[in-house]
mmCIF file of C-alpha atoms in Angstrom:
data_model
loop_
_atom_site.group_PDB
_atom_site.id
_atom_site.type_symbol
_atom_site.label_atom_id
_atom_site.label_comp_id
_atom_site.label_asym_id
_atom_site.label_seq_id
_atom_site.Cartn_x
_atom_site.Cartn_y
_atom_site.Cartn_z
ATOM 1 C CA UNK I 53 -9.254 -1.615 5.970
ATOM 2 C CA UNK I 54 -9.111 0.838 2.982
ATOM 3 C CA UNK I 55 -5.597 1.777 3.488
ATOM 4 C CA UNK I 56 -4.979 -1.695 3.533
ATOM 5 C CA UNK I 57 -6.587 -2.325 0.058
ATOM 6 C CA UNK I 58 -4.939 0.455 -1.584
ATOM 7 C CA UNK I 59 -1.480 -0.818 -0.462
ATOM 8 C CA UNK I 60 -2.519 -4.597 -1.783
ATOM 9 C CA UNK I 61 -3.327 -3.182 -4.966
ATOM 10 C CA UNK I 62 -0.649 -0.828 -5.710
ATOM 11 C CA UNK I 63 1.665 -3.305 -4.451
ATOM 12 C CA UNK I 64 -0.063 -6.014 -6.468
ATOM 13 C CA UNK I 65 0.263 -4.077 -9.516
ATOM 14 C CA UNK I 66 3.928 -3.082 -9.169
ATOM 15 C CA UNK I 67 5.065 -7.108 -8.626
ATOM 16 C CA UNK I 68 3.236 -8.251 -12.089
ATOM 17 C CA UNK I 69 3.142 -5.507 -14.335
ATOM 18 C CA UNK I 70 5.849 -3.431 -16.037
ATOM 19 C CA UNK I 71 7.722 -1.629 -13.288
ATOM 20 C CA UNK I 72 10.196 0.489 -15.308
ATOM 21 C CA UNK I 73 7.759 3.511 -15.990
ATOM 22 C CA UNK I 74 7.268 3.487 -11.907
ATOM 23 C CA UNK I 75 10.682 3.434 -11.013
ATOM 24 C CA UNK I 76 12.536 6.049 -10.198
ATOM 25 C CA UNK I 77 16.102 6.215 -12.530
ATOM 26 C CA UNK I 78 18.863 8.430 -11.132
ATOM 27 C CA UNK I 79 20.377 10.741 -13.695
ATOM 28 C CA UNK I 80 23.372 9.583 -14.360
ATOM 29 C CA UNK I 81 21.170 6.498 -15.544
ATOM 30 C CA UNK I 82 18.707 8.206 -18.034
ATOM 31 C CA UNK I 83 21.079 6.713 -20.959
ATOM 32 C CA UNK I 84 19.601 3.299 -20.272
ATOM 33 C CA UNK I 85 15.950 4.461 -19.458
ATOM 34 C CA UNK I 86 14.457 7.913 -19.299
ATOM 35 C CA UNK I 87 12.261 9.064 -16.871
ATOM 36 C CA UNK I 88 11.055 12.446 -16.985
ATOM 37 C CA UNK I 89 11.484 14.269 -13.617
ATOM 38 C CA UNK I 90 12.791 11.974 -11.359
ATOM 39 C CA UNK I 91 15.515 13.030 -9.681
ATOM 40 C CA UNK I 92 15.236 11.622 -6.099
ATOM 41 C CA UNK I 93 16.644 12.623 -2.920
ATOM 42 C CA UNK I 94 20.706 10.980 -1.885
ATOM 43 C CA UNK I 95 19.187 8.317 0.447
ATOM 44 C CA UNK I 96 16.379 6.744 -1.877
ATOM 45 C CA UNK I 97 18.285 3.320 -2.473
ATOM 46 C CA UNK I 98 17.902 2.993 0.843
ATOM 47 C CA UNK I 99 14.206 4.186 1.275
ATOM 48 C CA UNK I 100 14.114 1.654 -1.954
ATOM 49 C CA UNK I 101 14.689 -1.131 0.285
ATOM 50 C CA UNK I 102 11.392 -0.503 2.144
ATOM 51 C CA UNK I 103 9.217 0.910 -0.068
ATOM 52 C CA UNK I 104 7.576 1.525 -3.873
ATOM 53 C CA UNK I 105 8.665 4.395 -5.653
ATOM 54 C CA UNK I 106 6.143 5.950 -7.716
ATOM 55 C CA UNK I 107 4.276 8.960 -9.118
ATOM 56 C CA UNK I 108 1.471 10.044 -7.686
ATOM 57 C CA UNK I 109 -0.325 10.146 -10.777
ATOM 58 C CA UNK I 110 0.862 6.533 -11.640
ATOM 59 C CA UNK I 111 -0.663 5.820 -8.318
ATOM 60 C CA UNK I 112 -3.866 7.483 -9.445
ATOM 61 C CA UNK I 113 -3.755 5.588 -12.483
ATOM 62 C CA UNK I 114 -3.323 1.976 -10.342
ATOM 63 C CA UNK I 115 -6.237 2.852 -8.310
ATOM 64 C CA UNK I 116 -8.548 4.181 -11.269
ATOM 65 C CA UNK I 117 -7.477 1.898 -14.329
ATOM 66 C CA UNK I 118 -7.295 4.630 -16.662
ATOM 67 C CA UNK I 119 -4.712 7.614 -17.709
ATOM 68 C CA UNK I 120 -5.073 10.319 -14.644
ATOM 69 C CA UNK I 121 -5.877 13.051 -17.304
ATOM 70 C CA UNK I 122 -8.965 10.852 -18.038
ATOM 71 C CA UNK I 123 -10.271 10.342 -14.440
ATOM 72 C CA UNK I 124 -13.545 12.350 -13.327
ATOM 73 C CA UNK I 125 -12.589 15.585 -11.073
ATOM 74 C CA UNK I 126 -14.134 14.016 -7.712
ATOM 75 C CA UNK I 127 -12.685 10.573 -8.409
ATOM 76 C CA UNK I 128 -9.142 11.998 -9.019
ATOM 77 C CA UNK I 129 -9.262 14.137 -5.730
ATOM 78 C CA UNK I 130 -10.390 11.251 -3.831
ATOM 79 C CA UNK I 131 -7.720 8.654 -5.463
ATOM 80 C CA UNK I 132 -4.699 11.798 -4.490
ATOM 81 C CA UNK I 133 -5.725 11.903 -0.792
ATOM 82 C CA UNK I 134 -6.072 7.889 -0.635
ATOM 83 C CA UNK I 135 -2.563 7.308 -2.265
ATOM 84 C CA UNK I 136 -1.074 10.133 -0.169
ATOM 85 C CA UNK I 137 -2.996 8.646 3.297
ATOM 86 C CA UNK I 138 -0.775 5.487 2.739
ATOM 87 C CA UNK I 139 2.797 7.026 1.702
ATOM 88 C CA UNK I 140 5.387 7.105 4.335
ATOM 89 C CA UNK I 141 7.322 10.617 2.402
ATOM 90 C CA UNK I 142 7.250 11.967 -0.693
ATOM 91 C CA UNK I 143 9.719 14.058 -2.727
ATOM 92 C CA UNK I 144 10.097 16.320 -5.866
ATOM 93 C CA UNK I 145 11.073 14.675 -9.086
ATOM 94 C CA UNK I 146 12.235 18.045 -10.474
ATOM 95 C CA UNK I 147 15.318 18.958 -7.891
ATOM 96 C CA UNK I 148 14.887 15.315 -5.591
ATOM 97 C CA UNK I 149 13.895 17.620 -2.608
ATOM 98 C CA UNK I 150 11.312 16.515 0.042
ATOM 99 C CA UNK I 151 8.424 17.647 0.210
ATOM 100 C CA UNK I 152 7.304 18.957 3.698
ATOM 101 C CA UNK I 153 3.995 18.192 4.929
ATOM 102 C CA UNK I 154 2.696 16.243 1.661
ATOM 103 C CA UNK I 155 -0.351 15.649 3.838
ATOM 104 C CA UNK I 156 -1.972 18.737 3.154
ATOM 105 C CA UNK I 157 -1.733 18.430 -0.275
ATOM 106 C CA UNK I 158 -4.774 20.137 -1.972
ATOM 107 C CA UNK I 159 -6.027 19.795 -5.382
ATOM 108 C CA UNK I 160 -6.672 23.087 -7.501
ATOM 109 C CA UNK I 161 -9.206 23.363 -10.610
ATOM 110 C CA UNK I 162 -6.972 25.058 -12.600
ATOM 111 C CA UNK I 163 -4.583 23.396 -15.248
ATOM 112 C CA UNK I 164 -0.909 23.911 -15.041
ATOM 113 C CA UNK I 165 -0.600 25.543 -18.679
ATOM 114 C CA UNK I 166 -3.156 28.198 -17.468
ATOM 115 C CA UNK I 167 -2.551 28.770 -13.979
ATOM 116 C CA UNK I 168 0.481 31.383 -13.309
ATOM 117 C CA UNK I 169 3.480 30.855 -10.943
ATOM 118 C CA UNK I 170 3.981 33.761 -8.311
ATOM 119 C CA UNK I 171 7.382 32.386 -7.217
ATOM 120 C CA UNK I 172 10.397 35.141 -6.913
ATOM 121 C CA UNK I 173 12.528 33.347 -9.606
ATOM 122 C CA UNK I 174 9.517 33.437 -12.634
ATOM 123 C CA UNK I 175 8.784 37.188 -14.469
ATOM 124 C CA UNK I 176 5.095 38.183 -13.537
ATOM 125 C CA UNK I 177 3.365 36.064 -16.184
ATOM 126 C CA UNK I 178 4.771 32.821 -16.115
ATOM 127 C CA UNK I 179 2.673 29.412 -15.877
ATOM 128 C CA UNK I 180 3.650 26.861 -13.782
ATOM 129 C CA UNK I 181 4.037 24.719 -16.942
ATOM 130 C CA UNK I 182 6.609 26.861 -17.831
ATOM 131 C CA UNK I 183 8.262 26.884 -14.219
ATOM 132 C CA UNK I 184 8.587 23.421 -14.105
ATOM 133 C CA UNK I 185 10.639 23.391 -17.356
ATOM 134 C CA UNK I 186 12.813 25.884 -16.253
ATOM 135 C CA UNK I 187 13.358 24.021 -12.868
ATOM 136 C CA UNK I 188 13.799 20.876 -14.429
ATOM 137 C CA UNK I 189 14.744 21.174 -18.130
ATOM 138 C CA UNK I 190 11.411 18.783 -18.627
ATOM 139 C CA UNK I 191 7.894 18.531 -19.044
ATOM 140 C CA UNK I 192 5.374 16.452 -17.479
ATOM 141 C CA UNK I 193 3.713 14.795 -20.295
ATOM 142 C CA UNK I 194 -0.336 15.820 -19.185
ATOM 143 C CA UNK I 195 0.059 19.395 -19.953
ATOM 144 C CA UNK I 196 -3.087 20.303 -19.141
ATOM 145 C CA UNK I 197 -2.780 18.425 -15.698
ATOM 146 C CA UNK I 198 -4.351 19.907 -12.396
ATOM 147 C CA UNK I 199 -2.359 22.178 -10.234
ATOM 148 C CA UNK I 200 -1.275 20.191 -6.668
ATOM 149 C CA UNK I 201 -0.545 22.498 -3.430
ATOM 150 C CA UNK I 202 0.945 22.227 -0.782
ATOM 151 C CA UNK I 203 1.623 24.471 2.605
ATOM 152 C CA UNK I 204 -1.976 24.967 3.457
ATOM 153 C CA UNK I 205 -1.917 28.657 5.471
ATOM 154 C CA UNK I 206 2.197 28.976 5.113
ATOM 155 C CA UNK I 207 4.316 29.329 1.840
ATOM 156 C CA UNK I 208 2.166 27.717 -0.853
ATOM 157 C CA UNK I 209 3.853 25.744 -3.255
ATOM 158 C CA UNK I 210 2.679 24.479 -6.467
ATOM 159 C CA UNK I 211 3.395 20.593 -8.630
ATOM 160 C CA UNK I 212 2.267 18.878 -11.181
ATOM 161 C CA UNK I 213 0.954 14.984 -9.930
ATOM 162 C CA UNK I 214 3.715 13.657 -12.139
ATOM 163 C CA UNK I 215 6.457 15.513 -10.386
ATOM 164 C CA UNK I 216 5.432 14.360 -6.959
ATOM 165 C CA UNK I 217 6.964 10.753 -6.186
ATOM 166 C CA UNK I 218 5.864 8.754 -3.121
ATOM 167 C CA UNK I 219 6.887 6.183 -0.868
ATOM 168 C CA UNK I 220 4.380 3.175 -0.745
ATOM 169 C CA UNK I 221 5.317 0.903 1.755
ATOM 170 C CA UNK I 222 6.170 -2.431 0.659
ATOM 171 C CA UNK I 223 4.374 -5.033 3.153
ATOM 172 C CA UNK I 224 2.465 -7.973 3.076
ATOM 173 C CA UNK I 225 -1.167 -7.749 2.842
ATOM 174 C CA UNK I 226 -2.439 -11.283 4.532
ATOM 175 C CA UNK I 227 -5.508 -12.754 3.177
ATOM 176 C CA UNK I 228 -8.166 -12.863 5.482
ATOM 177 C CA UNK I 229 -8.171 -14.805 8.271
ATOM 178 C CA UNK I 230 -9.669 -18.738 7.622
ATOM 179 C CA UNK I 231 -11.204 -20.638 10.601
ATOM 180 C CA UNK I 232 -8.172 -22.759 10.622
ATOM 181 C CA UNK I 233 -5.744 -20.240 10.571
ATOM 182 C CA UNK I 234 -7.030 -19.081 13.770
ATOM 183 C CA UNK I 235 -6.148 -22.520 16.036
ATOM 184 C CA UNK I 236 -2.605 -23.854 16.712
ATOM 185 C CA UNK I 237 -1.706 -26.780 17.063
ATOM 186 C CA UNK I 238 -0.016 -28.197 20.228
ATOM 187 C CA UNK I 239 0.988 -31.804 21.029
ATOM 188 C CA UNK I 240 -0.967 -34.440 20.782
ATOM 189 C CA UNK I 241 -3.468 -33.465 18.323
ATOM 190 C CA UNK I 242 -4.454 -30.322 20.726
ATOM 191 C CA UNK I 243 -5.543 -27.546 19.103
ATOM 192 C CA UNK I 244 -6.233 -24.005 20.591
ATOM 193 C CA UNK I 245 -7.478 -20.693 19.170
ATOM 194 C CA UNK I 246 -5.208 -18.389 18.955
ATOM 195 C CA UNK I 247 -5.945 -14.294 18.436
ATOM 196 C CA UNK I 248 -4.616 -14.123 14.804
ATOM 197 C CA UNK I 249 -3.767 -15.922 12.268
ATOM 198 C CA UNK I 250 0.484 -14.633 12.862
ATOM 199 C CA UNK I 251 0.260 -14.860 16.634
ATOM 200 C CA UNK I 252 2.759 -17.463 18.104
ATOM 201 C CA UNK I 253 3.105 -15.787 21.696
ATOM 202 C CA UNK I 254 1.479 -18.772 23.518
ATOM 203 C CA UNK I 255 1.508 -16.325 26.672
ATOM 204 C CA UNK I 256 -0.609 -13.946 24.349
ATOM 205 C CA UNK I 257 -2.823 -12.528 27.175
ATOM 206 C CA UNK I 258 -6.250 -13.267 24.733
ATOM 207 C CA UNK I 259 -4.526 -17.123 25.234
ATOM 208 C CA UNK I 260 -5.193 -17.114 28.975
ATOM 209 C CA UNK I 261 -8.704 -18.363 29.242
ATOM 210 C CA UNK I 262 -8.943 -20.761 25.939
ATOM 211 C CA UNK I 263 -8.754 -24.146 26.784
ATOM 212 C CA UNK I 264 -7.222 -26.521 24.573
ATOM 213 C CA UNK I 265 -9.721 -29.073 22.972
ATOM 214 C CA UNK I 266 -9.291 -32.517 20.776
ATOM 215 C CA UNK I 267 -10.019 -32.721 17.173
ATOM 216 C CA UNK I 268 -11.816 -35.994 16.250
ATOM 217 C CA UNK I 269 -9.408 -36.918 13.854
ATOM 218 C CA UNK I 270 -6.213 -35.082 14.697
ATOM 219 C CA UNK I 271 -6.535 -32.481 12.363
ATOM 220 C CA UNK I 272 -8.642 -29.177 11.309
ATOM 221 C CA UNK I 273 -11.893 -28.972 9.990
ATOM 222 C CA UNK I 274 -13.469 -26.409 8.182
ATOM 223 C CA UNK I 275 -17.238 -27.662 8.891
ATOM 224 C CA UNK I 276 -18.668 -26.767 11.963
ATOM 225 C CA UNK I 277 -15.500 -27.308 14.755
ATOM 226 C CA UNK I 278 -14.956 -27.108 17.151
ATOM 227 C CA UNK I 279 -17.921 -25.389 18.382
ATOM 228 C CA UNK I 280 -20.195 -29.011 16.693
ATOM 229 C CA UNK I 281 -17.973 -31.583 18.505
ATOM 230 C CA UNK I 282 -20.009 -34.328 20.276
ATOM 231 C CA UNK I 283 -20.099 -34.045 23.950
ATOM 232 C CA UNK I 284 -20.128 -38.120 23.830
ATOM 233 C CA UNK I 285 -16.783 -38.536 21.904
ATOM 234 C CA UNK I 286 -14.327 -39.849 24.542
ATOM 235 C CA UNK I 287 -10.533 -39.289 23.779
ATOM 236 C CA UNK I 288 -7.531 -41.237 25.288
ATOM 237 C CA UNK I 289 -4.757 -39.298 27.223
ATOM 238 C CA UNK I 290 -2.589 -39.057 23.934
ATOM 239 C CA UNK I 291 -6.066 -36.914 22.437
ATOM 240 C CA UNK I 292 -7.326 -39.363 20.039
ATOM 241 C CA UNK I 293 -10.395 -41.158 19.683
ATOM 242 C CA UNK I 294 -10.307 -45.136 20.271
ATOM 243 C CA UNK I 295 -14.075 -45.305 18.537
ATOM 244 C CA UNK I 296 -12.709 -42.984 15.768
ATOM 245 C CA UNK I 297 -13.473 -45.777 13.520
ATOM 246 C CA UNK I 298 -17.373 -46.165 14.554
ATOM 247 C CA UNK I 299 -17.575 -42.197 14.191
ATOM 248 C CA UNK I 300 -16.354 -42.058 10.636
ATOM 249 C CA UNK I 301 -14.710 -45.106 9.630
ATOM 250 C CA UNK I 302 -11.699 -43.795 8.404
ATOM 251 C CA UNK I 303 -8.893 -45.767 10.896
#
């Protein structure tokens, strides 16, 4: 049920506010709208099709209201894991690369401007700020952000939140179920419950033992049916009620 929020909301969010600083922008279109790392991986029109592409800081921010740099420590950690517990993949915004096992992402308490990159391409001394610029040729605009990492008892390796793009799915959340959206109706004014509000199978095996039953007046009620239907209502063959008229005068 949470995962099922998160996805209404983000999704929610993306369809009425402004989705340009969410989407990723390919390089070769950054002369029409600049987005700072977000260089995507060769198949992401297609994974477009599917899904919402979006930082997982902007995420953070959906789910919290506020900037990510301005989101209490335990609240932030908790908003990460939520937005990553729903993505399908993720990927690095500074080469496009995917990142492996995004999962097992882990939240540090250092700051990327003070926390120092151990990678064999940086000198002995240089921050992962610092490493991201001269991956990317930018800079994530929190520079004080927290460190992300990921390869939990492997090869560790080290993001910003706003280099790390996800893949939200993009599905429909369906209200929750209404007593009438949970009968169908057959012919003859016949109604019978049916599992779900989407199930049409009318061999659905949880269809096997419900009996179809007559509404008074042909159609759904929301008070009390059809569990309140008078046992000394007697219908016609065709399902309707020849003393309809005495019941409610309404024929």
């Amino acid at each position: 049920m949470l995962s099922r929020a998160i996805l209404s909301k983000i999704h929610h969010h993306l369809l009425t506010n402004d989705y340009i600083r969410h989407q990723h922008i390919t390089e070769g279109d950054k002369h029409d709208v600049y987005v700072y790392l977000g260089k995507g991986p060769g198949d992401l029109t297609a994974r477009h099709r599917h899904s919402n592409i979006l930082r997982l800081s902007s995420a953070v921010e959906i789910l919290h209201g506020q900037q990510y740099n301005r989101t209490p420590a335990h609240r932030l950690d908790a908003y990460v894991y939520q937005a990553l517990n729903v993505a399908t993949s993720a990927f690095d915004g500074a080469d496009g690369s995917d990142i492996e096992d995004f999962r097992s992402l882990l939240m540090l308490e250092s700051s990327i401007n003070n926390t120092f990159c151990y990678c064999e391409q940086c000198p002995v001394g240089t921050t992962v700020l610092n490493h991201i610029h001269e991956r990317a040729g930018e800079l994530p605009r929190q520079l004080q952000g927290r460190v992300a990492q990921v390869g939990l008892g492997q090869e560790a390796k080290i993001f910003s939140l706003e280099q790390i793009w996800l893949d939200i799915p993009k599905v429909h959340i369906p209200d929750e179920d209404q007593p009438w959206d949970r009968w169908e109706e057959l012919e003859h004014g016949q109604y019978r419950e049916r599992c779900s509000s989407d199930c049409s199978n009318l061999d659905c095996s949880l269809h096997e033992d419900l009996q179809p039953w007559y509404h008074p007046l042909g159609n759904p009620d929301t008070t009390n049916w059809p569990y309140d239907v008078p046992d000394e209502y007697d219908y016609d063959s065709d399902g309707t009620d020849p003393d309809a008229e005495n019941h409610y005068g309404l024929y």
